[in-house]
Amino acid sequence: MSKIKKDLANVLIEDEILLSEDLNDSRLYFNRELSWLEFNQRVLEQAKDENHPLLERVKFLAIVQTNMDEFFMVRVAALLKQMRSGSDNIAPDGMSVEEQLSAIRSRVQQMKQDQQQCWSEQLRPQLEKHSVRFIEPDQYTPELRAYLSNYYQQGVHPVLTPLAFDPGHPFPFISSMSLNLAVVVQYGPYEKNFARIKIPDILPRFIPVPEELAGSRYGFVYLEDVIKDNLKELFPDNNVLDIYVFRVIRDTDLIIQEDEAGDLLENVDRSLKQLRYGNVSLLQVEEQMPKELLQVLMENFEIEQGRGIVTRTHTRMNFGEWFSLLKLPLPQLKDAPFKPSVLFTRDQRETIFDRIRLQDFLIHHPFESFDSVEEFISAAVKDPQVIGIKMTLYRVGSDSQIVQKLIEAAEDGKQVAVLVELKARFDEKNNIVWARRLESVGAHVVYGMLKLKTHCKLCMVIRKEGDGIRRYMHIGTGNYNPGSSKIYTDLGIFTASEQIGRDVTDVFNYLTGYSGKQNYDHLLVAPRSLRRKLEEMIDREAEVARSGKDGRIIIKANAVTHPSVIQALYRASQAGVKIDLIIRGICCLRPGLPNISENIRVRSIIGRFLEHSRLFYFQNDGSKEMYIGSADIMERNLDRRVEVLTPILEAQLRQVLMEKVLQSQLKDNQLSFELLSDGTYGRIRPEDRDEEPYNSQIAMLQAYTEASN
């Protein structure tokens, strides 16, 4: 077993049965950060998987990079803050802050090498076979070099700004995620100085080269190479001794003073302006960079020796920019396009509301189009009987048709109340813009809850009908964002249930006013009651199992980290409850331990679509219960956010979710990885189980396509 596997497991229990009665025992938990890194490794495995089309593999490589950048912006930055403050905080798995940073440093360096090897030894050579060529400087012909020199003079040189660092020039500010050149320049016979050149992000990283010069249909050179090749233009009277590429990631955790007397929107806006100056959490440098120059960077970025995270790379940095290759007109190297089915079609004989009044409707993205959600909002805006619309917005995109419709509704005199979560990470600026737009047309806008993020996905339409006021709801697992709905798997339900409607009304009163309601009749609402109810349902299954009957739990979510819920699952396993967890990302629960978690199986599904839906099933002694909603099993979701899970009240819809989602994913042997008790993930393969190959995402695509035909 490798050292990395041992690090991840934290403590291996070999040839012994864990008999600890203390469910707080650190040996029962995997480290959150290392578990996340293993998730990113599973994404990287997709880049290596030849079952995916070639450009889709490049996409996965880019996703690994953007995931890693966010990890350093948020998670590593938080650990570094703790370290600087002298915190002695110990994680549930028993690791100190310094131990976690040390393990992260080791794992990240290995993953970076794996990522670079995947590009240089697999993806790049295979792209070249398909006439997509990346040309290195030692491959430049005289004709190509002349072409690039002209390109540099015309479009690059005027944009560059070399910034010197010496007693007369302070160390230049380096923005997060920017690509930079560290240049060592000799002035005269003895004096050496340092200069920094930012690679302009307004220019394409990959410069297209004419076919006759590239020797390939699609030829590219790297922008940083072109700048390096023409540095004498920037330093004409000096000798350029060394040039090295480097990149930094900064802390982007927004620190907001949430004061009842203050204006949250203004506080967020002010904090965003300070965000660019966050502490450096990662420094990436070229492998050949000498120690003296690296020391200059570390000192000026205030990275302590042995504590900060520095990675060396022997190939290209920032694979996130490889997303642009998906624009190449090479459909044979991409996933086949598909047309999602439409839940609601326009019918002059009956409205959307007529249909929802008769029965609940499930919607499953991306297999069913997000257009149906937009049509629901659009119908509410146009319908003269609709008197009000209430909605929560978390991530909606910069060109949201839904927000435009809400603006239109407010302008038409309808009552529009919207909670726009200003603290949605990386969407703060966008949400501030939408909040101000909505306010400007008279909508009632709430910016969020003090000390809480509002993450629930709710929309309620209030309609005046012949028999009184009726409420129509959409409750979902994903954001009201048509872009993400094409690549994320998410669930939603349309309902006119009076019971659900009363609860949704109470949730909106809680969000917009001072409702102190703690318990809801049907909805599970965090942070008020969701965790307690979830644990009660888990404990109920344990009681069923203790009585000699079959206890059964299936949970599909993005992450499991909450110690209290993990302990409830351990207790249920000890009672004999059969538990399946379908967890895409982080899982701190340790399955397969005798007498503790031997009845718990954990799998992760990584494929073409990002698994994002949350679904909870409890057999309940035959009175089956199923919930969908916005919450993962994490401290932030259950204790520090407003989240909503809604029950699926109709037995027919519960059966659909069981067959099309849960059973399908438990059957998957093409996209699935199983979490083992040592913390490693093993790929589930049909040949190992004497099964026919089964891809749950393809199966769902086919099922919805057939149903729509």
XYZ file of C-alpha atoms in Angstrom:
709
model
C 0.000 0.000 0.000
C 1.419 3.425 -0.942
C 2.335 6.130 1.556
C -0.348 8.367 0.045
C -3.011 5.788 0.806
C -1.749 5.584 4.369
C -1.828 9.363 4.688
C -5.407 9.473 3.453
C -6.617 6.747 5.760
C -4.811 8.553 8.595
C -4.632 5.365 10.646
C -4.925 1.939 9.081
C -6.499 -0.762 11.157
C -4.803 -3.943 10.023
C -5.771 -7.451 11.126
C -7.936 -6.193 13.967
C -11.594 -5.451 14.522
C -12.323 -1.986 15.789
C -14.339 -2.471 18.948
C -14.386 1.138 20.116
C -17.723 2.183 21.560
C -16.741 5.838 21.242
C -18.148 7.107 17.947
C -16.021 10.239 18.366
C -12.915 8.089 17.901
C -10.784 9.883 15.300
C -10.052 6.554 13.584
C -13.663 6.497 12.382
C -13.283 9.585 10.183
C -11.423 10.497 7.032
C -9.907 13.939 6.717
C -12.151 16.369 4.872
C -9.402 18.027 2.839
C -7.690 14.798 1.815
C -11.046 13.279 0.902
C -11.672 16.256 -1.383
C -8.300 15.726 -3.041
C -9.267 12.113 -3.715
C -12.438 13.405 -5.383
C -10.316 15.594 -7.643
C -8.154 12.566 -8.405
C -11.288 10.735 -9.574
C -11.974 13.640 -11.925
C -8.401 13.340 -13.187
C -9.022 9.645 -13.846
C -11.698 10.741 -16.340
C -9.033 12.671 -18.269
C -7.118 9.400 -18.589
C -10.168 7.306 -19.481
C -10.183 6.449 -23.189
C -13.905 5.697 -23.020
C -14.454 9.467 -23.089
C -14.010 11.410 -26.363
C -10.634 13.110 -26.549
C -11.711 16.735 -26.111
C -13.959 15.701 -23.217
C -10.853 14.258 -21.568
C -9.155 17.622 -22.059
C -12.199 19.204 -20.405
C -11.779 16.950 -17.361
C -8.127 17.982 -17.150
C -9.242 21.620 -17.091
C -11.861 20.870 -14.423
C -9.161 19.363 -12.211
C -7.285 22.665 -12.437
C -10.258 24.921 -11.688
C -11.261 22.638 -8.815
C -7.746 22.810 -7.401
C -7.611 26.588 -7.717
C -10.838 26.922 -5.732
C -9.535 24.462 -3.137
C -6.532 26.706 -2.520
C -8.585 29.895 -2.603
C -10.926 28.637 0.096
C -9.921 25.494 1.984
C -6.129 25.844 2.080
C -6.457 29.576 2.714
C -8.638 28.813 5.742
C -6.073 26.357 7.131
C -3.277 28.895 6.641
C -5.342 31.483 8.529
C -5.735 29.044 11.403
C -2.017 28.368 11.412
C -1.123 32.071 11.433
C -3.526 32.675 14.313
C -1.905 29.912 16.348
C -5.054 27.797 16.348
C -4.712 24.364 17.908
C -7.900 23.136 16.253
C -7.973 19.377 15.697
C -10.121 17.918 12.900
C -12.533 15.036 13.675
C -9.990 12.647 12.142
C -7.387 13.785 14.680
C -5.137 15.807 12.362
C -3.785 19.192 13.428
C -3.711 22.159 11.054
C -0.002 21.689 10.330
C -0.457 17.963 9.741
C -3.240 18.681 7.269
C -1.149 21.244 5.391
C 1.781 18.845 5.236
C -0.426 16.050 3.879
C -2.037 18.431 1.375
C 1.384 19.603 0.172
C 2.490 16.032 -0.480
C -0.749 14.960 -2.170
C -1.004 18.061 -4.343
C 2.558 17.723 -5.611
C 1.854 14.147 -6.656
C -1.431 15.125 -8.300
C 0.254 17.974 -10.193
C 2.784 15.526 -11.591
C -0.014 13.148 -12.518
C -1.882 15.968 -14.238
C 1.188 17.084 -16.172
C 1.968 13.525 -17.214
C -1.602 13.035 -18.412
C -1.226 16.076 -20.666
C 2.257 15.491 -22.017
C 2.135 11.703 -22.432
C -1.509 11.042 -23.276
C -3.671 13.964 -24.328
C -1.208 16.094 -26.260
C 0.154 13.224 -28.432
C -3.382 12.041 -29.162
C -4.495 15.555 -30.095
C -1.602 15.749 -32.524
C -2.909 12.607 -34.237
C -6.125 14.559 -34.823
C -4.292 17.564 -36.335
C -4.260 19.632 -33.129
C -0.631 20.562 -32.505
C 1.003 22.557 -29.708
C 4.369 23.830 -30.883
C 7.235 24.231 -28.419
C 9.916 26.931 -28.914
C 12.574 24.383 -29.917
C 10.258 23.383 -32.780
C 9.931 26.909 -34.229
C 11.049 27.180 -37.836
C 12.607 30.473 -39.007
C 9.364 31.232 -40.863
C 7.233 30.589 -37.772
C 9.546 32.664 -35.588
C 9.263 35.575 -38.033
C 5.464 35.238 -38.029
C 5.365 35.220 -34.222
C 7.742 38.181 -33.999
C 5.350 40.196 -36.122
C 2.405 38.945 -34.031
C 4.248 40.065 -30.900
C 5.012 43.532 -32.252
C 1.470 44.124 -33.466
C -0.636 42.644 -30.664
C 1.393 41.804 -27.571
C 4.236 44.275 -26.986
C 2.001 47.357 -26.496
C 0.038 45.565 -23.763
C 3.004 44.439 -21.643
C 4.205 46.335 -18.575
C 7.495 45.135 -17.061
C 7.677 46.047 -13.373
C 11.115 46.222 -11.764
C 11.871 45.256 -8.172
C 14.780 47.088 -6.544
C 15.303 49.667 -3.782
C 13.554 52.250 -5.922
C 10.669 50.045 -7.009
C 8.473 48.132 -4.542
C 7.651 44.505 -5.179
C 4.785 44.551 -7.702
C 1.324 43.358 -6.754
C 0.607 39.928 -8.268
C -3.072 39.212 -8.822
C -4.548 35.824 -8.018
C -4.481 33.207 -10.787
C -2.482 35.445 -13.123
C 0.357 33.908 -15.117
C 3.631 35.795 -14.719
C 7.222 35.853 -15.888
C 10.002 36.374 -13.358
C 12.883 37.901 -15.296
C 16.442 38.297 -14.036
C 18.115 41.156 -15.901
C 21.766 42.193 -15.793
C 22.426 45.939 -15.765
C 26.069 46.584 -16.569
C 28.845 44.134 -15.696
C 27.758 43.242 -12.140
C 24.272 44.388 -11.138
C 21.390 41.917 -11.390
C 17.789 42.878 -10.860
C 14.400 41.254 -10.881
C 11.449 42.254 -13.054
C 7.979 40.841 -13.342
C 5.855 40.691 -16.479
C 2.209 39.739 -16.254
C 0.973 37.542 -19.092
C -2.055 39.581 -20.237
C -5.279 37.683 -19.615
C -7.019 39.821 -22.225
C -5.005 37.987 -24.901
C -5.544 34.353 -25.918
C -3.223 31.934 -24.113
C -3.086 29.765 -27.237
C -2.037 31.703 -30.326
C -3.366 30.080 -33.514
C -0.785 29.491 -36.215
C -1.536 29.233 -39.962
C -1.661 25.642 -41.157
C 1.273 26.044 -43.536
C 3.496 27.185 -40.632
C 2.166 24.758 -38.043
C 2.325 21.669 -40.206
C -1.074 20.790 -38.814
C -4.657 21.893 -39.366
C -4.931 23.399 -35.895
C -1.596 24.694 -34.647
C -1.007 26.701 -31.478
C 1.865 28.300 -29.634
C 1.776 29.495 -26.047
C 1.565 33.215 -25.394
C 4.217 33.050 -22.658
C 6.654 31.456 -25.113
C 6.141 34.252 -27.624
C 6.811 36.843 -24.913
C 9.921 34.978 -23.749
C 11.173 34.814 -27.327
C 10.910 38.586 -27.702
C 12.087 39.834 -24.302
C 14.928 41.843 -25.822
C 12.219 44.184 -27.101
C 11.329 44.953 -23.461
C 14.920 45.135 -22.176
C 16.856 46.393 -25.231
C 20.012 47.601 -23.442
C 20.288 44.822 -20.886
C 21.158 41.171 -20.779
C 18.266 38.853 -19.887
C 19.822 36.082 -17.785
C 16.864 33.984 -16.691
C 13.117 33.751 -17.330
C 10.724 31.639 -15.305
C 6.949 31.303 -15.247
C 5.139 31.517 -11.924
C 1.577 31.770 -10.666
C -0.091 32.491 -7.328
C -3.459 31.678 -5.794
C -4.775 34.057 -3.147
C -7.284 33.716 -0.329
C -10.711 34.648 -1.705
C -12.766 34.022 1.423
C -14.969 37.068 1.829
C -14.873 38.550 5.336
C -18.138 40.405 5.838
C -19.060 42.386 8.917
C -22.658 41.281 9.297
C -24.059 43.969 11.527
C -27.763 44.546 11.974
C -27.107 48.284 11.806
C -25.180 48.002 8.557
C -26.210 47.506 4.955
C -25.301 43.976 3.889
C -25.136 44.903 0.204
C -22.694 47.735 0.866
C -20.634 45.555 3.204
C -20.344 42.805 0.588
C -19.501 45.344 -2.109
C -16.778 46.864 0.073
C -15.358 43.452 0.998
C -15.166 42.449 -2.668
C -12.890 45.403 -3.372
C -10.492 44.212 -0.662
C -10.595 40.600 -1.822
C -7.892 40.912 -4.480
C -5.313 41.560 -1.761
C -5.847 38.241 0.049
C -2.876 36.267 1.356
C -1.113 33.901 -1.036
C -2.138 30.284 -0.410
C -0.240 28.681 -3.324
C 2.868 29.587 -5.289
C 3.525 27.603 -8.467
C 6.924 27.912 -10.114
C 8.847 26.267 -12.908
C 10.924 23.303 -11.826
C 14.161 24.966 -12.952
C 13.675 28.172 -10.923
C 16.792 28.641 -8.737
C 16.438 28.723 -4.960
C 17.597 32.345 -4.756
C 14.799 33.584 -7.004
C 12.234 31.336 -5.324
C 13.311 32.793 -1.985
C 12.688 36.321 -3.294
C 9.149 35.353 -4.252
C 8.461 33.518 -0.993
C 9.691 36.421 1.118
C 7.586 38.957 -0.745
C 4.508 36.734 -0.696
C 5.145 36.114 3.022
C 5.253 32.359 2.559
C 7.077 30.842 5.515
C 9.667 28.181 4.782
C 8.160 24.736 5.339
C 4.679 26.099 6.013
C 3.346 27.678 2.856
C 2.551 25.554 -0.158
C 4.898 25.818 -3.130
C 4.726 23.462 -6.093
C 7.255 23.041 -8.876
C 6.149 22.049 -12.348
C 8.114 20.819 -15.343
C 5.369 21.570 -17.845
C 2.606 24.110 -18.402
C 0.685 25.921 -15.668
C -3.013 26.672 -15.409
C -4.621 23.845 -17.322
C -7.927 25.620 -16.639
C -7.369 27.524 -19.874
C -7.573 24.248 -21.801
C -11.378 24.658 -21.703
C -10.981 26.837 -24.806
C -10.017 23.768 -26.863
C -13.616 22.588 -26.690
C -14.430 25.372 -29.165
C -12.534 23.530 -31.901
C -14.897 22.343 -34.676
C -14.150 18.667 -34.071
C -17.487 17.057 -33.142
C -16.024 13.560 -33.453
C -13.837 14.346 -30.427
C -16.732 15.484 -28.236
C -19.744 13.930 -26.564
C -22.647 13.495 -28.943
C -25.153 16.313 -28.469
C -28.598 15.473 -27.175
C -31.893 17.296 -27.036
C -33.446 17.264 -23.569
C -37.119 16.436 -23.367
C -39.594 19.154 -22.423
C -41.857 18.638 -19.442
C -44.320 21.412 -20.204
C -45.308 22.176 -23.781
C -47.382 25.195 -24.615
C -51.002 24.166 -24.902
C -53.775 26.661 -25.512
C -56.331 24.340 -23.911
C -54.745 24.263 -20.453
C -52.172 26.296 -18.577
C -49.153 25.028 -16.678
C -51.109 25.784 -13.527
C -54.042 23.637 -14.689
C -51.659 20.707 -15.052
C -49.832 21.200 -11.756
C -53.140 21.564 -9.925
C -54.072 18.033 -11.055
C -50.785 16.334 -10.114
C -47.189 16.861 -9.019
C -44.469 16.783 -11.677
C -40.838 15.778 -11.234
C -38.200 17.312 -13.462
C -34.728 15.816 -13.934
C -31.989 17.962 -15.460
C -30.182 17.852 -17.848
C -32.274 15.023 -19.315
C -35.332 17.276 -19.114
C -34.944 20.856 -20.236
C -34.611 23.801 -17.863
C -36.929 25.565 -20.307
C -39.828 24.103 -18.311
C -38.703 25.979 -15.191
C -38.348 29.193 -17.183
C -41.761 28.561 -18.743
C -43.264 28.189 -15.248
C -41.939 31.655 -14.317
C -42.890 33.112 -17.694
C -46.446 31.785 -17.387
C -46.725 33.378 -13.951
C -45.599 36.737 -15.336
C -48.125 36.654 -18.191
C -51.071 35.227 -16.254
C -53.446 38.003 -15.085
C -54.661 35.753 -12.261
C -51.178 35.584 -10.729
C -50.841 38.222 -8.024
C -47.448 37.380 -6.577
C -44.147 35.550 -7.101
C -41.643 34.697 -4.360
C -38.241 33.212 -5.105
C -34.767 32.496 -3.750
C -31.754 33.153 -5.979
C -28.261 31.804 -5.266
C -26.378 31.433 -8.568
C -28.375 32.601 -11.565
C -25.795 33.632 -14.168
C -25.011 36.993 -15.712
C -27.774 36.852 -18.335
C -30.680 35.366 -16.417
C -34.000 35.137 -18.219
C -35.637 34.273 -14.903
C -34.520 37.519 -13.280
C -35.598 39.430 -16.384
C -39.045 37.851 -16.009
C -39.184 38.818 -12.328
C -38.326 42.393 -13.303
C -41.097 42.306 -15.895
C -43.563 40.991 -13.298
C -42.686 43.774 -10.862
C -43.025 46.388 -13.606
C -46.478 44.975 -14.398
C -47.587 45.517 -10.820
C -47.335 41.984 -9.478
C -46.002 41.500 -5.950
C -42.467 40.160 -6.358
C -40.372 39.152 -3.349
C -36.872 37.814 -3.968
C -34.109 36.711 -1.652
C -30.833 37.282 -3.504
C -27.982 35.619 -1.619
C -25.179 38.163 -1.783
C -22.741 35.807 -0.045
C -22.819 33.116 -2.770
C -19.087 32.539 -3.262
C -17.711 33.791 -6.618
C -21.182 35.124 -7.572
C -21.229 38.096 -5.214
C -20.704 40.766 -7.879
C -23.288 39.285 -10.191
C -25.856 38.983 -7.414
C -25.308 42.587 -6.321
C -26.105 43.709 -9.872
C -29.330 41.678 -9.968
C -30.383 42.802 -6.484
C -30.061 46.448 -7.488
C -31.912 45.865 -10.755
C -34.800 44.173 -8.955
C -34.969 46.906 -6.322
C -35.038 49.582 -8.998
C -38.342 48.258 -10.402
C -40.062 47.921 -7.045
C -39.476 44.264 -6.194
C -39.107 43.417 -2.511
C -35.484 42.297 -2.238
C -33.879 40.628 0.756
C -30.094 40.250 0.649
C -29.849 37.190 2.867
C -29.978 36.188 6.508
C -27.570 37.468 9.140
C -24.846 34.888 9.817
C -26.485 32.419 7.395
C -26.343 31.703 3.679
C -29.652 31.015 1.978
C -28.985 28.039 -0.272
C -32.506 26.600 -0.677
C -34.092 26.558 -4.151
C -37.682 27.767 -3.864
C -40.173 29.479 -6.129
C -43.798 30.119 -5.202
C -46.460 31.556 -7.493
C -49.596 32.943 -5.823
C -52.652 32.780 -8.063
C -56.172 34.085 -7.514
C -58.664 31.455 -8.658
C -62.416 30.902 -8.459
C -62.182 28.995 -5.191
C -59.699 31.379 -3.572
C -55.935 31.818 -3.451
C -53.836 28.868 -4.610
C -50.075 28.410 -4.364
C -47.893 26.715 -6.996
C -44.346 25.763 -6.079
C -41.110 24.650 -7.641
C -38.603 23.171 -5.178
C -35.252 22.001 -6.502
C -31.818 20.652 -5.750
C -29.936 22.970 -8.114
C -29.615 26.637 -8.952
C -31.987 28.586 -11.157
C -29.305 28.717 -13.810
C -29.856 27.404 -17.359
C -26.107 27.066 -17.931
C -25.419 24.696 -15.059
C -28.665 22.813 -15.769
C -27.074 21.529 -18.999
C -24.129 19.890 -17.228
C -25.348 19.229 -13.659
C -27.787 16.469 -12.773
C -30.482 18.033 -10.606
C -34.029 17.290 -9.530
C -37.035 19.509 -9.015
C -40.713 19.140 -8.254
C -43.690 21.246 -9.298
C -46.576 20.985 -6.859
C -49.767 22.726 -5.803
C -49.997 20.758 -2.545
C -51.702 22.820 0.138
C -49.589 21.189 2.851
C -46.349 22.020 1.058
C -47.670 25.467 0.155
C -48.281 26.380 3.789
C -44.750 25.356 4.709
C -43.180 27.218 1.775
C -45.118 30.335 2.791
C -43.714 30.008 6.310
C -40.182 29.612 4.936
C -40.514 32.823 2.920
C -41.876 34.607 6.008
C -38.796 33.369 7.864
C -36.534 34.653 5.082
C -38.131 38.058 4.595
C -39.421 38.850 8.082
C -38.949 37.768 11.647
C -40.885 34.521 11.716
C -39.560 32.428 14.571
C -41.156 29.199 13.398
C -38.950 26.236 14.271
C -40.921 23.261 12.982
C -42.672 22.694 9.692
C -45.368 20.149 8.946
C -43.744 18.614 5.872
C -40.589 20.459 4.833
C -37.252 19.874 6.539
C -35.643 23.282 7.010
C -32.082 24.064 8.100
C -30.820 25.345 10.405
C -34.127 25.034 12.277
C -35.018 21.347 12.123
C -33.394 19.553 9.193
C -30.458 17.925 10.988
C -32.568 16.829 13.942
C -35.247 15.344 11.672
C -32.634 13.643 9.502
C -31.050 11.999 12.518
C -34.482 10.993 13.832
C -35.275 9.247 10.538
C -31.919 7.454 10.614
C -32.552 6.396 14.236
C -36.039 5.216 13.257
C -34.530 2.850 10.683
C -32.239 1.540 13.420
C -35.269 0.811 15.619
C -36.927 -1.033 12.736
C -33.804 -3.164 12.284
C -33.562 -3.889 16.009
C -37.133 -5.201 15.919
C -36.032 -7.828 13.397
C -37.340 -6.089 10.279
C -35.439 -4.689 7.307
C -34.047 -1.201 7.800
C -32.952 0.542 4.598
C -31.420 3.941 3.854
C -30.200 5.303 0.515
C -28.745 8.807 0.355
C -27.460 10.580 -2.734
C -25.560 13.789 -2.022
C -22.427 15.720 -2.866
C -20.664 15.380 0.470
C -20.859 13.749 3.909
C -18.834 15.476 6.632
C -21.155 16.207 9.581
C -19.900 14.156 12.571
C -23.308 14.010 14.248
C -25.042 12.574 11.172
C -22.124 10.216 10.518
C -22.506 8.910 14.053
C -26.236 8.365 13.486
C -25.384 6.359 10.364
C -22.841 4.313 12.339
C -25.488 3.548 14.974
C -27.920 2.490 12.253
C -25.290 0.236 10.688
C -24.592 -1.336 14.079
C -28.327 -2.038 14.383
C -28.292 -3.852 11.028
C -29.665 -1.172 8.687
C -28.466 -1.608 5.094
C -27.141 1.771 3.989
C -26.035 2.912 0.540
C -24.462 6.337 0.158
C -23.967 7.756 -3.343
C -21.593 10.624 -2.585
C -19.908 12.391 -5.478
C -17.303 14.303 -3.497
C -16.075 14.423 0.085
C -16.918 11.543 2.402
C -15.524 11.581 5.943
C -17.507 8.478 6.920
C -15.415 5.330 6.957
C -17.339 2.345 5.571
C -16.768 -1.355 6.013
C -15.463 -1.403 9.592
C -16.551 -4.519 11.496
C -19.088 -3.756 14.231
C -19.198 -0.086 13.200
C -19.962 0.471 9.522
C -19.939 -2.971 7.926
C -23.483 -2.346 6.617
C -22.553 0.911 4.899
C -21.435 1.064 1.271
C -20.209 4.306 -0.272
C -19.826 4.943 -3.979
C -18.988 7.992 -6.056
C -20.186 8.549 -9.617
C -18.118 10.758 -11.915
C -19.155 11.113 -15.542
C -20.186 13.377 -18.375
C -22.642 15.225 -16.120
C -21.750 16.487 -12.666
C -23.904 14.612 -10.158
C -25.492 17.361 -8.059
C -28.931 16.203 -6.904
C -29.668 15.398 -3.264
C -32.061 12.547 -2.585
C -32.870 10.840 0.725
C -34.747 7.514 0.988
C -35.943 5.823 4.177
C -37.836 2.526 3.992
C -39.650 3.286 7.272
C -41.022 -0.233 7.851
C -42.785 -0.155 4.479
C -44.176 3.401 4.768
C -41.503 4.693 2.405
C -40.315 8.273 2.677
C -38.275 10.194 0.148
C -36.981 13.767 0.147
C -35.205 15.965 -2.376
C -33.626 19.338 -1.781
C -30.612 21.593 -1.542
C -28.751 20.218 1.495
C -25.628 18.110 1.647
C -24.626 16.367 4.875
C -22.134 19.022 5.929
C -21.856 21.367 8.891
C -22.242 24.381 6.626
C -25.462 23.055 5.056
C -27.146 21.756 8.177
C -25.972 24.346 10.715
C -25.017 27.543 8.854
C -27.334 27.725 5.858
C -31.012 27.932 5.098
C -31.724 24.675 3.287
C -34.968 22.930 2.388
C -35.791 19.290 1.748
C -39.270 18.505 0.489
C -41.012 15.142 0.777
C -42.135 13.383 -2.382
C -45.727 12.744 -1.400
C -46.946 10.750 -4.419
C -45.994 7.057 -4.384
C -45.701 6.974 -8.175
C -43.064 9.723 -8.150
C -41.149 8.002 -5.359
C -41.060 4.892 -7.535
C -39.761 6.904 -10.498
C -36.928 8.316 -8.380
C -36.118 4.906 -6.963
C -35.904 3.234 -10.375
C -34.483 6.012 -12.556
C -32.039 7.483 -10.064
C -31.186 5.411 -7.002
C -31.393 1.861 -8.354
C -29.843 2.954 -11.639
C -26.839 4.510 -9.894
C -26.411 1.559 -7.540
C -26.297 -0.638 -10.646
C -23.716 1.564 -12.414
C -20.409 -0.169 -13.167
C -18.943 2.270 -15.693
C -18.747 5.572 -13.799
C -18.643 4.316 -10.200
C -15.881 4.233 -7.610
C -16.286 2.453 -4.265
C -14.842 3.943 -1.088
C -12.826 1.354 0.825
C -12.198 1.305 4.557
C -8.581 2.455 4.072
C -9.734 5.673 2.386
C -8.884 4.698 -1.173
C -11.408 4.445 -3.997
C -11.567 1.402 -6.220
C -13.114 1.573 -9.666
C -16.196 -0.625 -10.004
C -15.801 -2.673 -13.179
C -18.337 -5.060 -14.737
C -15.762 -7.786 -15.369
C -14.933 -7.897 -11.654
C -18.570 -8.604 -10.819
C -19.557 -10.741 -13.790
C -22.028 -8.043 -14.882
C -23.032 -6.442 -18.145
C -21.644 -2.895 -18.565
C -24.107 -0.301 -17.279
C -23.665 3.475 -17.441
C -26.364 5.188 -15.359
C -26.074 8.545 -17.147
C -26.409 6.975 -20.598
C -29.308 4.862 -19.315
C -31.111 7.988 -18.115
C -30.446 9.790 -21.383
C -31.950 6.888 -23.294
C -34.921 6.561 -20.942
C -35.897 10.221 -21.198
C -35.324 10.271 -24.965
C -37.593 7.254 -25.421
C -40.240 8.758 -23.135
C -40.279 12.027 -25.095
C -40.693 10.154 -28.378
